[in-house]
Short mmCIF file of C-alpha atoms in Angstrom, two decimals:
data_model
loop_
_atom_site.label_atom_id
_atom_site.label_comp_id
_atom_site.label_asym_id
_atom_site.label_seq_id
_atom_site.Cartn_x
_atom_site.Cartn_y
_atom_site.Cartn_z
CA MET A 1 0.00 0.00 0.00
CA GLU A 2 1.36 3.40 -0.94
CA GLU A 3 2.10 5.90 1.80
CA VAL A 4 -0.31 8.45 0.29
CA ASN A 5 -3.19 6.00 0.78
CA THR A 6 -2.21 5.46 4.39
CA ASP A 7 -2.25 9.19 4.99
CA LYS A 8 -5.54 9.63 3.12
CA ILE A 9 -7.32 6.91 5.09
CA GLY A 10 -6.09 8.39 8.36
CA SER A 11 -7.25 11.87 7.32
CA LEU A 12 -10.69 10.61 6.34
CA LEU A 13 -11.08 8.79 9.64
CA ASN A 14 -9.98 11.87 11.59
CA VAL A 15 -12.81 13.91 10.07
CA LYS A 16 -15.26 11.00 10.50
CA ASN A 17 -15.76 10.45 6.80
CA PHE A 18 -16.19 6.75 7.49
CA PHE A 19 -17.99 5.86 4.26
CA GLU A 20 -15.17 7.08 2.04
CA ALA A 21 -12.44 5.73 4.34
CA PHE A 22 -14.00 2.27 4.48
CA GLU A 23 -14.63 2.29 0.73
CA MET A 24 -10.96 3.09 0.12
CA ILE A 25 -9.93 0.29 2.48
CA ASP A 26 -12.11 -2.20 0.63
CA GLU A 27 -10.66 -1.16 -2.74
CA ILE A 28 -7.09 -1.54 -1.47
CA LEU A 29 -7.73 -4.98 -0.02
CA LYS A 30 -9.23 -6.22 -3.29
CA THR A 31 -5.81 -5.97 -4.92
CA ASP A 32 -3.38 -6.01 -1.98
CA ASN A 33 -4.23 -8.46 0.78
CA ASP A 34 -0.79 -7.87 2.32
CA ALA A 35 -1.97 -4.38 3.30
CA LYS A 36 -4.18 -5.85 6.07
CA ASP A 37 -1.67 -5.25 8.87
CA ASP A 38 -1.09 -1.62 7.90
CA ILE A 39 -4.81 -0.92 7.61
CA ALA A 40 -5.57 -2.64 10.93
CA GLU A 41 -2.92 -0.44 12.54
CA ILE A 42 -4.52 2.71 11.09
CA LEU A 43 -7.95 1.64 12.35
CA GLU A 44 -6.59 0.83 15.80
CA GLU A 45 -4.86 4.20 16.08
CA SER A 46 -7.97 6.02 14.91
CA GLY A 47 -10.29 4.12 17.25
CA GLY A 48 -7.94 4.73 20.18
CA LYS A 49 -7.96 8.45 19.38
CA PHE A 50 -11.76 8.48 19.44
CA ILE A 51 -11.75 6.68 22.80
CA ASP A 52 -9.36 9.30 24.19
CA GLU A 53 -11.77 11.98 22.94
CA GLU A 54 -14.69 10.08 24.55
CA ASP A 55 -16.32 9.74 21.14
CA LEU A 56 -17.34 6.14 21.70
CA GLU A 57 -19.82 5.95 18.82
CA SER A 58 -17.07 6.77 16.32
CA ALA A 59 -14.72 4.31 18.01
CA GLU A 60 -17.41 1.64 17.72
CA LYS A 61 -17.70 2.20 13.95
CA VAL A 62 -13.93 2.01 13.46
CA PHE A 63 -13.46 -1.17 15.48
CA LYS A 64 -16.40 -2.88 13.79
CA LYS A 65 -14.49 -2.31 10.56
CA GLU A 66 -11.28 -3.60 12.15
CA ILE A 67 -13.04 -6.86 13.02
CA LEU A 68 -13.47 -7.57 9.31
CA ILE A 69 -9.69 -7.32 8.88
CA GLU A 70 -8.16 -8.44 12.19
CA GLN A 71 -10.64 -10.33 14.33
CA ALA A 72 -8.71 -10.73 17.59
CA SER A 73 -7.71 -7.10 18.10
CA GLY A 74 -10.95 -5.81 16.59
CA HIS A 75 -13.15 -7.73 19.03
CA TYR A 76 -10.85 -6.80 21.93
CA ASN A 77 -11.00 -3.10 21.08
CA LEU A 78 -14.75 -3.18 20.51
CA GLY A 79 -15.10 -4.87 23.90
CA LEU A 80 -13.27 -1.93 25.50
CA VAL A 81 -15.66 0.50 23.83
CA TYR A 82 -18.72 -1.39 25.07
CA LEU A 83 -17.20 -1.58 28.56
CA ASP A 84 -16.90 2.22 28.55
CA MET A 85 -20.50 2.44 27.30
CA ASN A 86 -21.59 0.18 30.18
CA ARG A 87 -22.92 -2.27 27.59
CA ASN A 88 -21.52 -5.13 29.61
CA ASP A 89 -23.13 -8.06 27.76
CA ASP A 90 -21.78 -6.75 24.46
CA ALA A 91 -18.37 -6.20 26.04
CA ILE A 92 -18.28 -9.77 27.36
CA SER A 93 -19.37 -11.18 24.00
CA ASN A 94 -16.58 -9.36 22.18
CA PHE A 95 -13.90 -10.25 24.74
CA LYS A 96 -14.91 -13.91 24.42
CA LYS A 97 -14.64 -13.67 20.63
CA ALA A 98 -11.21 -12.06 21.03
CA THR A 99 -10.07 -15.07 23.06
CA ASP A 100 -11.52 -17.41 20.41
CA TYR A 101 -9.28 -15.68 17.85
CA GLY A 102 -6.20 -16.01 20.04
CA ALA A 103 -6.25 -12.91 22.27
CA GLY A 104 -6.61 -14.85 25.52
CA ASN A 105 -4.23 -12.64 27.46
CA ALA A 106 -4.27 -11.13 30.95
CA ASP A 107 -5.88 -7.86 29.85
CA THR A 108 -8.71 -9.56 27.96
CA TYR A 109 -9.59 -11.68 30.99
CA LYS A 110 -9.26 -8.67 33.31
CA PHE A 111 -11.65 -6.54 31.30
CA MET A 112 -14.05 -9.46 30.91
CA GLY A 113 -14.03 -9.86 34.68
CA MET A 114 -14.68 -6.14 35.11
CA ALA A 115 -17.70 -6.35 32.79
CA TYR A 116 -19.10 -9.21 34.88
CA MET A 117 -18.49 -7.18 38.04
CA ASN A 118 -20.42 -4.27 36.56
CA ASP A 119 -23.35 -6.68 36.23
CA GLU A 120 -22.73 -7.89 39.81
CA ASP A 121 -22.04 -11.38 38.46
CA TYR A 122 -19.21 -11.96 40.89
CA GLU A 123 -18.89 -15.70 40.26
CA ASN A 124 -17.97 -15.22 36.60
CA ALA A 125 -15.91 -12.16 37.45
CA ILE A 126 -13.81 -14.28 39.82
CA ILE A 127 -13.33 -16.98 37.16
CA TYR A 128 -11.92 -14.59 34.57
CA LEU A 129 -9.97 -12.39 36.98
CA ASN A 130 -8.31 -15.51 38.38
CA LYS A 131 -7.24 -16.33 34.81
CA SER A 132 -5.86 -12.81 34.51
CA VAL A 133 -3.85 -13.10 37.74
CA SER A 134 -2.55 -16.53 36.76
CA ILE A 135 -1.09 -15.02 33.56
CA GLU A 136 0.21 -11.77 35.04
CA GLU A 137 0.23 -10.93 38.74
CA ASN A 138 0.25 -7.13 38.67
CA PHE A 139 -1.45 -4.42 40.73
CA GLU A 140 -4.63 -4.08 38.67
CA ASN A 141 -5.28 -7.80 38.30
CA ASN A 142 -4.91 -8.38 42.05
CA HIS A 143 -6.96 -5.28 42.86
CA TYR A 144 -9.94 -6.24 40.69
CA LEU A 145 -9.87 -9.87 41.77
CA GLY A 146 -9.94 -8.66 45.38
CA LEU A 147 -12.95 -6.48 44.55
CA ALA A 148 -14.76 -9.42 42.97
CA TYR A 149 -14.23 -11.50 46.10
CA LEU A 150 -15.38 -8.53 48.20
CA GLY A 151 -18.57 -8.34 46.12
CA LYS A 152 -19.05 -12.07 46.69
CA GLU A 153 -18.53 -11.47 50.45
CA ASN A 154 -15.57 -13.85 50.42
CA TYR A 155 -13.60 -11.61 52.73
CA ASP A 156 -10.55 -13.82 53.27
CA ASN A 157 -9.79 -14.02 49.55
CA ALA A 158 -10.63 -10.33 49.15
CA ILE A 159 -7.98 -9.52 51.77
CA LYS A 160 -5.50 -11.90 50.14
CA PHE A 161 -5.64 -10.30 46.70
CA LEU A 162 -6.08 -6.71 47.87
CA ASN A 163 -2.98 -7.19 50.03
CA GLY A 164 -1.26 -8.61 46.96
CA ALA A 165 -2.12 -5.42 45.09
CA CYS A 166 -0.80 -3.29 47.96
CA ASP A 167 2.45 -5.28 47.99
CA ILE A 168 2.99 -4.00 44.45
CA LYS A 169 1.65 -0.46 44.92
CA GLU A 170 -0.18 1.09 47.86
CA ASN A 171 -3.26 2.92 46.62
CA TYR A 172 -5.79 4.77 48.78
CA GLU A 173 -8.75 3.00 47.17
CA THR A 174 -7.22 -0.46 47.58
CA LEU A 175 -6.48 0.30 51.23
CA HIS A 176 -10.07 1.44 51.66
CA TYR A 177 -11.40 -1.79 50.17
CA LEU A 178 -9.18 -3.72 52.59
CA GLY A 179 -10.89 -1.80 55.37
CA LEU A 180 -14.29 -2.82 53.99
CA ALA A 181 -13.21 -6.47 53.87
CA TYR A 182 -12.24 -6.31 57.53
CA VAL A 183 -15.58 -4.64 58.35
CA GLY A 184 -17.20 -7.63 56.65
CA LYS A 185 -15.24 -9.91 58.98
CA GLU A 186 -16.20 -7.69 61.96
CA ASP A 187 -12.48 -7.15 62.59
CA TYR A 188 -12.90 -3.46 63.35
CA ASP A 189 -9.39 -2.77 64.61
CA ASN A 190 -7.86 -3.84 61.29
CA ALA A 191 -10.62 -2.02 59.45
CA ILE A 192 -9.80 1.24 61.26
CA ASN A 193 -6.11 0.70 60.53
CA PHE A 194 -6.66 0.38 56.76
CA PHE A 195 -9.16 3.24 56.57
CA THR A 196 -6.60 5.41 58.35
CA LYS A 197 -3.89 4.33 55.87
CA SER A 198 -6.24 5.23 53.03
CA LEU A 199 -6.89 8.66 54.52
CA ASN A 200 -3.18 9.25 54.99
CA ARG A 201 -2.93 9.05 51.18
CA ASN A 202 -6.11 11.00 50.41
CA THR A 203 -7.35 13.29 53.18
CA ASP A 204 -10.48 14.22 51.18
CA PHE A 205 -11.79 10.68 50.71
CA ALA A 206 -15.30 10.84 52.17
CA ASP A 207 -15.97 7.09 51.93
CA ALA A 208 -13.01 6.23 54.16
CA TYR A 209 -14.11 8.73 56.82
CA TYR A 210 -17.62 7.35 56.73
CA TYR A 211 -16.66 3.70 57.04
CA ARG A 212 -13.91 4.33 59.58
CA GLY A 213 -16.58 6.12 61.62
CA MET A 214 -18.80 3.08 61.21
CA ALA A 215 -15.99 0.88 62.53
CA TYR A 216 -15.52 3.23 65.49
CA TYR A 217 -19.27 3.13 66.09
CA ALA A 218 -19.19 -0.68 66.11
CA THR A 219 -16.50 -0.56 68.80
CA GLU A 220 -18.60 1.95 70.81
CA ASN A 221 -16.10 4.75 70.26
CA GLU A 222 -18.85 7.28 69.60
CA ARG A 223 -16.56 10.31 69.91
CA GLU A 224 -14.35 9.26 66.98
CA ALA A 225 -17.37 7.93 65.08
CA THR A 226 -19.08 11.32 65.33
CA LYS A 227 -15.96 13.16 64.18
CA ASP A 228 -15.58 10.90 61.12
CA TYR A 229 -19.28 11.06 60.27
CA LYS A 230 -19.25 14.87 60.32
CA LYS A 231 -16.14 14.93 58.13
CA ALA A 232 -17.70 12.49 55.66
CA CYS A 233 -20.85 14.65 55.46
CA ASP A 234 -18.78 17.78 54.92
CA LEU A 235 -17.14 16.11 51.93
CA ASN A 236 -20.23 14.34 50.60
CA GLU A 237 -23.70 15.50 51.63
CA GLU A 238 -25.23 12.18 50.58
CA TYR A 239 -23.97 10.73 53.86
CA LEU A 240 -26.38 13.01 55.77
CA ASP A 241 -29.08 10.46 54.94
CA LEU A 242 -27.01 7.53 56.23
CA PRO A 243 -26.51 7.89 60.00
CA TYR A 244 -24.85 4.92 61.70
CA GLU A 245 -27.92 4.45 63.91
CA SER A 246 -29.87 3.35 60.81
CA TYR A 247 -27.83 0.14 60.49
#
């Protein structure tokens, strides 16, 4: 494929002239099947640009075209778009197709697990996030697997994988979720410890103040519970409707 055609296709995609861009792609592939990789790369770059611009409808069109040329990456990228759109069933379907075409990697399983979590299907989320961790044990994979176990109320495994994430990188949200797991186990001392660690990293995190206050309330430390509750309400007025006495 000549360089001028590469530039022209990219320019047409940038201005969302999809009909002409796709028509040009089809004409090129009729006579030059070896151009598939170059065209798939152009489509992937263009779709990624639309995702960055939060133009998900345009990204969807581009990746649907990529599927006709490169199935594995096309389905994977379309799955990411649907995940951002909160179209979780469509995301899962495309991630599964990506694995069928050979893209069964840690990221595909992670995002599939996240889509199941969005639907509160924690059993399937755990299955695919475990696959992700088994391939690559990094911060995100451990973090999301811990969240799936937390959603399933399997607090011991939630603590295991959230701690695994913190061993790689301490993050205020991960520390907060560890606190929630300990609240689930009614281990309020550890819960307070992790909420405090979370707040040390983000002093404006209303959720951690609220749930640390709840842990203090459970241990009958009403003075500290009241202080945390007031701070949480200052940061997020929605907590005004959730006094600890209502639990």
